[in-house]
Amino acid sequence: SAVISQKPSRDICQRGTSLTIQCQVDSQVTMMFWYRQQPGQSLTLIATANQGSEATYESGFVIDKFPISRPNLTFSTLTVSNMSPEDSSIYLCSVAPKGGEQYFGPGTRLTVT
Amino acid sequence: EDQVTQSPEALRLQEGESSSLNCSYTVSGLRGLFWYRQDPGKGPEFLFTLYSAGEEKEKERLKATLTKKESFLHITAPKPEDSATYLCAVRVTQGGSEKLVFGKGTKLTVNP
């Protein structure tokens, strides 16, 4: 398994601003994943981040809105840019150390007013 | 399109009352089915992985089974601490990469 931490755990932001979420893992992993979990909805994959390469975004998500950094094998950031109330959600990062099951961080609860 | 449907959306049980949660899926190439437990305000906690029809996994009061079209999470003699949302996910290959597709979950409440 893997131990994952996220910062911040929650935040309240104003419309039009940006928030950067950090994800730290206790071991080196090749791939890190970013998800969004909206109320009453399933977890939706935003992008996959490999160290040393550009993140791969899922349909409906674009780099300008959700830029991702992956500077090393234990850390990644997701920025939610130019926020609107529709971006209010829980954002989760995950890793798959052995390529099978994924392990999730505790999440960042974002509220945009 | 790859889809995962969980039922029921919510389930209330009395302590000790056994039941099952369902996860049905329509995918082009299944490469594993995963069950997670999620408590309020926390990230999903991994429970089981199933890879082939007929496979079963057990952990305490939980048992997961898999057929070609669905998976069941059986809860035997549940306790209040089993209250959580249970998520099902399938791993599929899309566009040359693998990803997890999640259902919306079943919210389980076990009353003492």
PDB file of N, CA and C in Angstrom, chain A residues 4 7-8 10-11 13 19 31 35-40 45-46 58 69 79 81 90 93 98-99 102 106 111-112:
ATOM      1  N   ILE A   4      -0.655   8.484   1.603  1.00  0.00           N
ATOM      2  CA  ILE A   4      -0.763   9.685   0.784  1.00  0.00           C
ATOM      3  C   ILE A   4      -1.316  10.826   1.619  1.00  0.00           C
ATOM      4  N   LYS A   7      -2.683  18.523   0.712  1.00  0.00           N
ATOM      5  CA  LYS A   7      -2.833  19.846   1.299  1.00  0.00           C
ATOM      6  C   LYS A   7      -3.430  20.790   0.282  1.00  0.00           C
ATOM      7  N   PRO A   8      -4.338  21.676   0.659  1.00  0.00           N
ATOM      8  CA  PRO A   8      -5.001  21.716   1.958  1.00  0.00           C
ATOM      9  C   PRO A   8      -6.072  20.621   2.052  1.00  0.00           C
ATOM     10  N   ARG A  10      -9.120  21.328   3.099  1.00  0.00           N
ATOM     11  CA  ARG A  10     -10.302  22.019   2.619  1.00  0.00           C
ATOM     12  C   ARG A  10      -9.979  23.494   2.430  1.00  0.00           C
ATOM     13  N   ASP A  11     -10.775  24.125   1.572  1.00  0.00           N
ATOM     14  CA  ASP A  11     -10.585  25.558   1.349  1.00  0.00           C
ATOM     15  C   ASP A  11     -11.861  26.161   0.797  1.00  0.00           C
ATOM     16  N   CYS A  13     -12.849  29.366  -1.576  1.00  0.00           N
ATOM     17  CA  CYS A  13     -12.194  30.301  -2.483  1.00  0.00           C
ATOM     18  C   CYS A  13     -13.222  31.157  -3.198  1.00  0.00           C
ATOM     19  N   LEU A  19      -6.513  27.715  -7.066  1.00  0.00           N
ATOM     20  CA  LEU A  19      -6.057  26.975  -5.894  1.00  0.00           C
ATOM     21  C   LEU A  19      -5.153  25.841  -6.343  1.00  0.00           C
ATOM     22  N   MET A  31       3.133   6.482 -11.621  1.00  0.00           N
ATOM     23  CA  MET A  31       1.950   7.238 -12.031  1.00  0.00           C
ATOM     24  C   MET A  31       1.179   7.749 -10.823  1.00  0.00           C
ATOM     25  N   TYR A  35      -8.465  12.897  -9.292  1.00  0.00           N
ATOM     26  CA  TYR A  35      -9.891  12.662  -9.479  1.00  0.00           C
ATOM     27  C   TYR A  35     -10.694  13.827  -8.920  1.00  0.00           C
ATOM     28  N   ARG A  36     -11.916  13.922  -9.396  1.00  0.00           N
ATOM     29  CA  ARG A  36     -12.883  14.846  -8.844  1.00  0.00           C
ATOM     30  C   ARG A  36     -14.089  14.036  -8.385  1.00  0.00           C
ATOM     31  N   GLN A  37     -14.620  14.389  -7.228  1.00  0.00           N
ATOM     32  CA  GLN A  37     -15.807  13.711  -6.704  1.00  0.00           C
ATOM     33  C   GLN A  37     -16.831  14.776  -6.352  1.00  0.00           C
ATOM     34  N   GLN A  38     -17.804  14.935  -7.222  1.00  0.00           N
ATOM     35  CA  GLN A  38     -18.856  15.908  -6.993  1.00  0.00           C
ATOM     36  C   GLN A  38     -19.978  15.267  -6.199  1.00  0.00           C
ATOM     37  N   PRO A  39     -20.731  16.060  -5.446  1.00  0.00           N
ATOM     38  CA  PRO A  39     -21.801  15.507  -4.601  1.00  0.00           C
ATOM     39  C   PRO A  39     -22.752  14.621  -5.398  1.00  0.00           C
ATOM     40  N   GLY A  40     -22.961  13.423  -4.905  1.00  0.00           N
ATOM     41  CA  GLY A  40     -23.895  12.513  -5.548  1.00  0.00           C
ATOM     42  C   GLY A  40     -23.391  11.890  -6.830  1.00  0.00           C
ATOM     43  N   LEU A  45     -12.019  10.614 -13.218  1.00  0.00           N
ATOM     44  CA  LEU A  45     -10.594  10.845 -13.428  1.00  0.00           C
ATOM     45  C   LEU A  45     -10.388  12.132 -14.214  1.00  0.00           C
ATOM     46  N   ILE A  46      -9.544  13.004 -13.662  1.00  0.00           N
ATOM     47  CA  ILE A  46      -9.206  14.243 -14.353  1.00  0.00           C
ATOM     48  C   ILE A  46      -8.006  14.016 -15.275  1.00  0.00           C
ATOM     49  N   GLU A  58      -8.251  13.494 -19.297  1.00  0.00           N
ATOM     50  CA  GLU A  58      -9.445  12.798 -19.747  1.00  0.00           C
ATOM     51  C   GLU A  58     -10.354  13.766 -20.500  1.00  0.00           C
ATOM     52  N   SER A  69       1.533  19.497 -12.120  1.00  0.00           N
ATOM     53  CA  SER A  69       2.983  19.348 -12.105  1.00  0.00           C
ATOM     54  C   SER A  69       3.346  18.023 -11.471  1.00  0.00           C
ATOM     55  N   THR A  79      -3.694  22.287 -10.002  1.00  0.00           N
ATOM     56  CA  THR A  79      -4.216  23.636  -9.833  1.00  0.00           C
ATOM     57  C   THR A  79      -5.596  23.714 -10.469  1.00  0.00           C
ATOM     58  N   SER A  81      -7.934  26.381 -11.860  1.00  0.00           N
ATOM     59  CA  SER A  81      -7.746  27.766 -12.286  1.00  0.00           C
ATOM     60  C   SER A  81      -9.065  28.471 -12.568  1.00  0.00           C
ATOM     61  N   ILE A  90     -14.797  17.610  -4.230  1.00  0.00           N
ATOM     62  CA  ILE A  90     -13.664  17.017  -3.524  1.00  0.00           C
ATOM     63  C   ILE A  90     -12.665  16.563  -4.587  1.00  0.00           C
ATOM     64  N   CYS A  93      -6.154  12.645  -4.969  1.00  0.00           N
ATOM     65  CA  CYS A  93      -5.063  12.062  -5.730  1.00  0.00           C
ATOM     66  C   CYS A  93      -4.919  10.595  -5.334  1.00  0.00           C
ATOM     67  N   LYS A  98       1.825  -0.908  -7.401  1.00  0.00           N
ATOM     68  CA  LYS A  98       2.137  -2.165  -8.070  1.00  0.00           C
ATOM     69  C   LYS A  98       1.417  -2.291  -9.397  1.00  0.00           C
ATOM     70  N   GLY A  99       0.790  -1.210  -9.838  1.00  0.00           N
ATOM     71  CA  GLY A  99       0.087  -1.234 -11.108  1.00  0.00           C
ATOM     72  C   GLY A  99      -1.300  -1.827 -11.037  1.00  0.00           C
ATOM     73  N   GLN A 102      -5.537   1.041  -6.744  1.00  0.00           N
ATOM     74  CA  GLN A 102      -5.098   2.393  -6.462  1.00  0.00           C
ATOM     75  C   GLN A 102      -5.380   2.728  -5.005  1.00  0.00           C
ATOM     76  N   PRO A 106      -6.590  11.601   1.311  1.00  0.00           N
ATOM     77  CA  PRO A 106      -7.797  11.950   2.072  1.00  0.00           C
ATOM     78  C   PRO A 106      -8.707  12.944   1.362  1.00  0.00           C
ATOM     79  N   THR A 111     -14.688  24.619  -1.863  1.00  0.00           N
ATOM     80  CA  THR A 111     -15.938  25.348  -2.027  1.00  0.00           C
ATOM     81  C   THR A 111     -15.625  26.680  -2.684  1.00  0.00           C
ATOM     82  N   VAL A 112     -16.311  26.964  -3.771  1.00  0.00           N
ATOM     83  CA  VAL A 112     -16.097  28.211  -4.509  1.00  0.00           C
ATOM     84  C   VAL A 112     -17.329  29.084  -4.344  1.00  0.00           C
TER      85      VAL A 112
END
